[in-house]
CSV table of C-alpha atoms in Angstrom, one decimal:
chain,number,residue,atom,x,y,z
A,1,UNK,CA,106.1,88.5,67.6
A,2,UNK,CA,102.5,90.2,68.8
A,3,UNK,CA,102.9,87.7,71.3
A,4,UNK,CA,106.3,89.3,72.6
A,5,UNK,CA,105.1,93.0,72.2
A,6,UNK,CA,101.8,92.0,74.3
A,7,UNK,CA,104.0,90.5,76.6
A,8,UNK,CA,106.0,93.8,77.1
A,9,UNK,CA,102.9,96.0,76.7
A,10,UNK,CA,102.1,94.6,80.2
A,11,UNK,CA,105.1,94.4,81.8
A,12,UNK,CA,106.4,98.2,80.7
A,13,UNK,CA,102.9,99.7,81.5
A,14,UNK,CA,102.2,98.3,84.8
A,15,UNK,CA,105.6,99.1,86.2
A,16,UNK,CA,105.3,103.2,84.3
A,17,UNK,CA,101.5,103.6,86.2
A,18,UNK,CA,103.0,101.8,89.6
A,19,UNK,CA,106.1,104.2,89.3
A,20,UNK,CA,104.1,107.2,88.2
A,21,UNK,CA,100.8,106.9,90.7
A,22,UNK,CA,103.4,106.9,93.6
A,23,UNK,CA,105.8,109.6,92.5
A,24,UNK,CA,102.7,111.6,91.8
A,25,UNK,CA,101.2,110.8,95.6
A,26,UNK,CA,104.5,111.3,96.7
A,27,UNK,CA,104.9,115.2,95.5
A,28,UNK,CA,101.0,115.9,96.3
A,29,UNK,CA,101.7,114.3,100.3
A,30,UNK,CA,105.0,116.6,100.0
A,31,UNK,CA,103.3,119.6,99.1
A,32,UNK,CA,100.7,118.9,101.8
A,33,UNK,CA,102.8,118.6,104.4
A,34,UNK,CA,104.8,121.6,103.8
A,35,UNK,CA,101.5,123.4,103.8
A,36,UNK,CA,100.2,121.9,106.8
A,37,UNK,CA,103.8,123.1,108.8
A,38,UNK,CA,103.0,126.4,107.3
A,39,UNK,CA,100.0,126.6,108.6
A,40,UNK,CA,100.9,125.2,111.9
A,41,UNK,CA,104.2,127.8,112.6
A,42,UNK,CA,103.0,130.7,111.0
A,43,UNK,CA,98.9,130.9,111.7
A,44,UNK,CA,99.4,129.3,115.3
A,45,UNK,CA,103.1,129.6,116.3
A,46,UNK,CA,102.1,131.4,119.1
A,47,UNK,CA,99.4,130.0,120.5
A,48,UNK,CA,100.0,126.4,119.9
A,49,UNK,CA,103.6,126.4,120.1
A,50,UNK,CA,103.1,123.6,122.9
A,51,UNK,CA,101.7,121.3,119.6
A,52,UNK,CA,104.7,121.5,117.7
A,53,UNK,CA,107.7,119.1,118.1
B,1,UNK,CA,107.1,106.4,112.1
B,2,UNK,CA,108.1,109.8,112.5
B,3,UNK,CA,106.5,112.4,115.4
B,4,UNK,CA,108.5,115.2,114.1
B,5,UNK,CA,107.7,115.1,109.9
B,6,UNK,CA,110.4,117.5,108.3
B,7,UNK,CA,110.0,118.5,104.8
B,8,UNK,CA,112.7,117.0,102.1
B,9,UNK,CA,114.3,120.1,101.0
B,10,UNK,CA,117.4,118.1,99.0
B,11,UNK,CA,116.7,114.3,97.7
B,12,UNK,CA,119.2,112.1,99.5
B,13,UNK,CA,121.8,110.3,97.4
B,14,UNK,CA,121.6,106.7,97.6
B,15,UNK,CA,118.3,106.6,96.9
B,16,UNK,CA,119.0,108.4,93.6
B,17,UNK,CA,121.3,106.0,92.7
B,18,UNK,CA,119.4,103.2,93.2
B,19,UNK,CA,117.0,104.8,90.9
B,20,UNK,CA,119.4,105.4,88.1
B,21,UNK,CA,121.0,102.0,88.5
B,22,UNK,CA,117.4,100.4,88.1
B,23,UNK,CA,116.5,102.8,85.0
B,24,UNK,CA,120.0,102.0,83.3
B,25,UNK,CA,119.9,98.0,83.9
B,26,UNK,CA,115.9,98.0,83.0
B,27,UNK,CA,117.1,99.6,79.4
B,28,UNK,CA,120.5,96.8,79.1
B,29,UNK,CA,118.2,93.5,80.4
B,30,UNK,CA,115.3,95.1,77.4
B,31,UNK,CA,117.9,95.4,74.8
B,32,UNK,CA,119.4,91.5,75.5
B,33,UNK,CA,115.9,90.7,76.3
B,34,UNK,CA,115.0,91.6,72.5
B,35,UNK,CA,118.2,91.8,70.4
B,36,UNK,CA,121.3,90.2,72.1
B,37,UNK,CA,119.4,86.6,72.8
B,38,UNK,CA,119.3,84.3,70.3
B,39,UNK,CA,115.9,83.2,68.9
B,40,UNK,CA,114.9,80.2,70.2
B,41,UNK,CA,114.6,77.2,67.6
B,42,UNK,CA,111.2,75.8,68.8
B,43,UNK,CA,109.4,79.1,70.2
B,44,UNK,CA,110.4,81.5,67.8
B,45,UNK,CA,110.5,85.0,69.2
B,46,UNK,CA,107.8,84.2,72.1
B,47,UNK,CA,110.3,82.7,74.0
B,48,UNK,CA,111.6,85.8,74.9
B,49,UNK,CA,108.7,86.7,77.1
B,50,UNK,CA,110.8,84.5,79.5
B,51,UNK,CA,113.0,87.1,80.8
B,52,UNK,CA,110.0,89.3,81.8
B,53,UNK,CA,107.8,86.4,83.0
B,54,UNK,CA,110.5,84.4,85.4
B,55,UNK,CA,111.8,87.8,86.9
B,56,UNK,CA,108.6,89.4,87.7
B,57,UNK,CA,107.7,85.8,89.3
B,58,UNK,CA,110.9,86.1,91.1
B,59,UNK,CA,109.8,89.8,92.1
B,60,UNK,CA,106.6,88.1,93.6
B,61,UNK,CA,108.1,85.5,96.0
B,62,UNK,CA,111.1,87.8,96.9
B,63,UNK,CA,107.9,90.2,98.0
B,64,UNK,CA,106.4,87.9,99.8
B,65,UNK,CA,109.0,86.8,101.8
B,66,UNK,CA,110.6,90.1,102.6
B,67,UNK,CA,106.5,90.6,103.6
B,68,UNK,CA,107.0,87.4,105.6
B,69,UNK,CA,110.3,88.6,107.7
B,70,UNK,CA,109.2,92.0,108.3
B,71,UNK,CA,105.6,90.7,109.7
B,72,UNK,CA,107.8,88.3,112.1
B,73,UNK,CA,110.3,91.7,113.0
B,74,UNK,CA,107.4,93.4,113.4
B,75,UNK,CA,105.4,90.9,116.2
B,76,UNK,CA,109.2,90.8,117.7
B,77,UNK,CA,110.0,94.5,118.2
B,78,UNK,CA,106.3,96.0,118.0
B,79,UNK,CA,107.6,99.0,115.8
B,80,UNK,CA,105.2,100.2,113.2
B,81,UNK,CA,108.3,100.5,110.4
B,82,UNK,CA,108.3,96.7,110.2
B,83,UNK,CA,104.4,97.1,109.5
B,84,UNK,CA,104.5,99.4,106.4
B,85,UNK,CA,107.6,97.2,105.1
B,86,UNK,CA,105.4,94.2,105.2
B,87,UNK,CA,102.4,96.2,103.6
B,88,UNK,CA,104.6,98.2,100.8
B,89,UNK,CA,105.8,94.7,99.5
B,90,UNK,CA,102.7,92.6,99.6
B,91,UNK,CA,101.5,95.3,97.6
B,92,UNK,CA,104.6,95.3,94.9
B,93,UNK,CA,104.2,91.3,95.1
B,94,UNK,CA,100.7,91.3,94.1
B,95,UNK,CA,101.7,93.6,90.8
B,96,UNK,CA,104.4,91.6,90.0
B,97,UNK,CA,102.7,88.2,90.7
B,98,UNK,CA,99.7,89.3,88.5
B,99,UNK,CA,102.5,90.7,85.7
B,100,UNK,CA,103.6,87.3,85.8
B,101,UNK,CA,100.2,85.5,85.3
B,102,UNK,CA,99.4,87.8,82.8
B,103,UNK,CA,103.1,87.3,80.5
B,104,UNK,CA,102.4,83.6,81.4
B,105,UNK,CA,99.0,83.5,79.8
B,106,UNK,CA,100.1,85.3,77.1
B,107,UNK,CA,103.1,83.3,76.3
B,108,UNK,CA,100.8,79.7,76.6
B,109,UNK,CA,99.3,80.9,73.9
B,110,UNK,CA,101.4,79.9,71.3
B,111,UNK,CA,103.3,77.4,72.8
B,112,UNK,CA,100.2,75.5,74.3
B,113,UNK,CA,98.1,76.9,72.1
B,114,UNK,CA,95.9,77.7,75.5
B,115,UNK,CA,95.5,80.9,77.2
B,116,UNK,CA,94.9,79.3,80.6
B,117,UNK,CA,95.6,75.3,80.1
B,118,UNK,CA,94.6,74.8,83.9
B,119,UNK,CA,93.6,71.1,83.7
B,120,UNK,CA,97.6,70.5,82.8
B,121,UNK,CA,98.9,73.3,84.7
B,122,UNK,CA,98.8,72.6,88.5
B,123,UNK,CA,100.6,75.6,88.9
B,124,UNK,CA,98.3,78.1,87.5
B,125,UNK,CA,95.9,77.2,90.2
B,126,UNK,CA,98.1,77.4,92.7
B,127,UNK,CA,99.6,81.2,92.0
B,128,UNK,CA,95.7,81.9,91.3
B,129,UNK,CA,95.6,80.9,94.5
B,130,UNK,CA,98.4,82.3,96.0
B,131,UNK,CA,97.1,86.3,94.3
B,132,UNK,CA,94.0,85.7,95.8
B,133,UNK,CA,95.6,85.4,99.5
B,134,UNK,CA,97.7,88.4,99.1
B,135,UNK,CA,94.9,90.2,97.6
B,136,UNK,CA,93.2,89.0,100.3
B,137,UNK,CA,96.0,90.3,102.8
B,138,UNK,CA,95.7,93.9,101.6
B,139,UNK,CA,92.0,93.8,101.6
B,140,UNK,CA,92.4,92.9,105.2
B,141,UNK,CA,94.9,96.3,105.6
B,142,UNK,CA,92.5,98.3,104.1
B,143,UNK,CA,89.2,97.2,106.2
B,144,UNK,CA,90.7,97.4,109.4
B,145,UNK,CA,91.4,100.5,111.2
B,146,UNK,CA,94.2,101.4,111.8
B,147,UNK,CA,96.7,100.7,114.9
B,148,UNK,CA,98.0,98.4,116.8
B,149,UNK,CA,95.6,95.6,116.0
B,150,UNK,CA,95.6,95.9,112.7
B,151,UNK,CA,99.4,95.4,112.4
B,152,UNK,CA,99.4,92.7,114.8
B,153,UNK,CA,96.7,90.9,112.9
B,154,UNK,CA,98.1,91.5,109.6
B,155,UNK,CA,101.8,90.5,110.1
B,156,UNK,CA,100.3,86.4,111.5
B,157,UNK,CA,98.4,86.5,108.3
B,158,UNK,CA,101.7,87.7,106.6
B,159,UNK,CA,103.2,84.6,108.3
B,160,UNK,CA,100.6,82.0,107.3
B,161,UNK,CA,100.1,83.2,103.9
B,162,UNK,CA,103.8,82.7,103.0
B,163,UNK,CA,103.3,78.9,103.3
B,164,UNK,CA,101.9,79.3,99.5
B,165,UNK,CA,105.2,81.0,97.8
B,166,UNK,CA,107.1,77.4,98.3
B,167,UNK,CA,104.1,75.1,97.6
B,168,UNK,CA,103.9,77.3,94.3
B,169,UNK,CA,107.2,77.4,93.2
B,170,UNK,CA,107.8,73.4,94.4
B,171,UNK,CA,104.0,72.7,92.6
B,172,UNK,CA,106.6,72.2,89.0
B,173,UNK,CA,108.8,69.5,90.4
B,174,UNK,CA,106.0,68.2,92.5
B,175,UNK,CA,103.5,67.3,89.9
B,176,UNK,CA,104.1,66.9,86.1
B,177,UNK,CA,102.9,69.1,84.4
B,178,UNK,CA,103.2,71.5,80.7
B,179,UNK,CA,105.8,74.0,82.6
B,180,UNK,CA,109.3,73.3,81.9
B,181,UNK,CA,112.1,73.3,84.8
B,182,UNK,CA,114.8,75.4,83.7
B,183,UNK,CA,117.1,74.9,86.8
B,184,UNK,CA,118.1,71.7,87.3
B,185,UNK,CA,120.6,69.7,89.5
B,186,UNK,CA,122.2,68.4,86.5
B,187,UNK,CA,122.4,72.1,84.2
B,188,UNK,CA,120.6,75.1,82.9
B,189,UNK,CA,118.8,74.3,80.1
B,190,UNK,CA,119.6,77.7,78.8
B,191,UNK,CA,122.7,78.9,76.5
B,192,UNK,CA,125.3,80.8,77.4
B,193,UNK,CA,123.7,84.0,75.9
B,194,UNK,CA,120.2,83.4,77.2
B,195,UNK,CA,121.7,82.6,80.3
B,196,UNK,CA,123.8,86.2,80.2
B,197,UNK,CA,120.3,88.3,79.3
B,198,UNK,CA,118.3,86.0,82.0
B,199,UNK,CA,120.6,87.3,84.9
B,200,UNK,CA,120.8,90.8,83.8
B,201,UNK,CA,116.7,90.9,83.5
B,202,UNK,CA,116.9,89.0,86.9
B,203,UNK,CA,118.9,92.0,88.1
B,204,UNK,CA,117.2,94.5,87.1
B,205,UNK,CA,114.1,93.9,88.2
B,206,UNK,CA,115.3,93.0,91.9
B,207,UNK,CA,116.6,96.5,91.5
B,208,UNK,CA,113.7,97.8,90.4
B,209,UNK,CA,111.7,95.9,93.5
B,210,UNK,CA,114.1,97.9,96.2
B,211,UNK,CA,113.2,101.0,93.9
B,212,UNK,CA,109.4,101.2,94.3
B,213,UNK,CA,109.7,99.7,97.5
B,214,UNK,CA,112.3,102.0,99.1
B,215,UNK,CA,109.4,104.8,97.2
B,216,UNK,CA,106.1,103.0,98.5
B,217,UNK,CA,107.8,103.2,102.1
B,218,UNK,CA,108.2,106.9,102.1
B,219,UNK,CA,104.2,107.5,100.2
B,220,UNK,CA,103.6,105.4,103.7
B,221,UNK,CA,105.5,107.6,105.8
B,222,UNK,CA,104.6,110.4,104.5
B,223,UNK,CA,100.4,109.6,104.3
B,224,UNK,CA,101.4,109.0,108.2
B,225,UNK,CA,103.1,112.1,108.8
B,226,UNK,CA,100.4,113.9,106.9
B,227,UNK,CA,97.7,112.4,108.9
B,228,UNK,CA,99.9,113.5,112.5
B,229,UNK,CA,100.1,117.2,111.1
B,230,UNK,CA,96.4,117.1,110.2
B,231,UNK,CA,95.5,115.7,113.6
B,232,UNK,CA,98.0,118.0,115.1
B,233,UNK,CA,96.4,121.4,113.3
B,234,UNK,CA,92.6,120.6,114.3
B,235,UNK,CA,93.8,120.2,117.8
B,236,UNK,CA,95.5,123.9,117.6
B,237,UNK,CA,92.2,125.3,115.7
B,238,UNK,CA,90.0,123.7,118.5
B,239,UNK,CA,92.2,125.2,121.1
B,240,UNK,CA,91.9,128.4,119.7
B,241,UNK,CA,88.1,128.4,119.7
């Protein structure tokens, strides 16, 4: 039986950390992005409207 | 890749569903996995590290050759999309092909009464061996900068390193050695039950690989859209200096 558990240990933990490490990067990448648009419109909308899509 | 990065305001749907669908069959294949099988007569309750060790050994190979036809898409149409595919699984195979090394190891235990029984085990070598060139393939990723070359580079050794996933899985019918074959031209050697839970694990965990990987493509996408903005601002801030 502590065979099996060990077994599932392993399996449920790497695949919670995988799933978890890349939500959390997702959010944090979403966040900065957002920010980095902010910054991009609203400091420099007028002068570097040309950099913007 | 995207030049015009828009932020996600609303989650889109499908990929919710796939989510939920991979959360709700995880929780059925655990609950055959540990109470609907039967015990098995010889093993005991170790046995049932099978349906986590074959699936996350399926995971691995199914990876790797989603890595494999997305290298050869992407040296076909040169777009970079088929280059974070082939990177996003690599990287899912290696976790899933190390999962499986690691249940396997721990399941010899006690029913070889070995941790690592190599000298009988051909194929323990051989997905030792088949780690270490995917490892190698995203250490590759990672030391390169990035671009054209890069991609280019990585997606022949995405090719070549492929030629491993067969000679791994083939290695138990190939040579004799302590690991059973399950899947034979004449049956299953599996009950009906065990047979029932095996499928549903196998399942889920092909769900769960489109899950992270339909995930890992969008932390790709978005690092790259992150990087274009960054770019993008210093560019404005030196303009207005």
């Amino acid at each position: 039986m502590i065979y099996l558990f060990a077994a599932c240990a392993v399996v449920w933990t790497s695949i919670f950390v995988l799933l978890w490490s890349t939500a959390t990067r997702v959010r944090t990448l979403e966040h900065q992005l957002q920010a980095l648009r902010q910054a991009l419109y609203t400091d420099g909308a007028d002068e570097h409207s040309q950099l913007l899509p | 890749m995207s030049n015009n990065p828009e932020p996600h305001h609303r989650p889109p749907t499908a990929p919710l569903v796939l989510h939920w669908l991979t959360f709700l069959s995880m929780l059925a294949g655990l609950y055959l996995a540990l109470l609907y099988a039967p015990r098995e007569q010889t093993m005991g309750d170790a046995q049932r590290i099978f349906y986590l060790h074959v699936p996350a050994a399926w995971v691995g190979f199914l990876a790797f050759a989603v890595t494999l036809v997305a290298s050869v898409l992407y040296l076909r149409h040169r777009e970079p999309h088929w280059d974070i595919v082939a990177a996003c699984s690599a990287e899912i195979g290696v976790v899933f092909t190390a999962i499986a090394v690691i249940t396997g190891s721990i399941w010899a235990k006690p029913t070889w009464n070995a941790w690592w029984p190599w000298q009988q085990e051909p194929r323990l070598i051989l997905v030792t061996i088949l780690l270490l060139i995917y490892l190698a393939y995203l250490m590759l990723r990672s030391f390169l900068p990035q671009g054209e070359q890069r991609a280019r580079l990585a997606a022949v050794y995405g090719i070549a390193a492929f030629a491993s996933v067969p000679l791994t899985f083939l290695s138990v019918r190939w040579w004799q050695g302590l690991h059973p074959v399950i899947f034979e031209r004449r049956g299953i050697g599996l009950t009906t039950p065990m047979l029932q839970t095996f499928l549903v694990c196998l399942g889920a965990f092909t769900l769960l690989y489109g899950s992270l990987l339909q995930e890992r493509i969008k932390l790709a996408q978005l690092t790259s859209d992150v990087e274009l903005l960054r770019v993008q601002l210093l560019d404005a801030k030196r303009g207005v200096r």
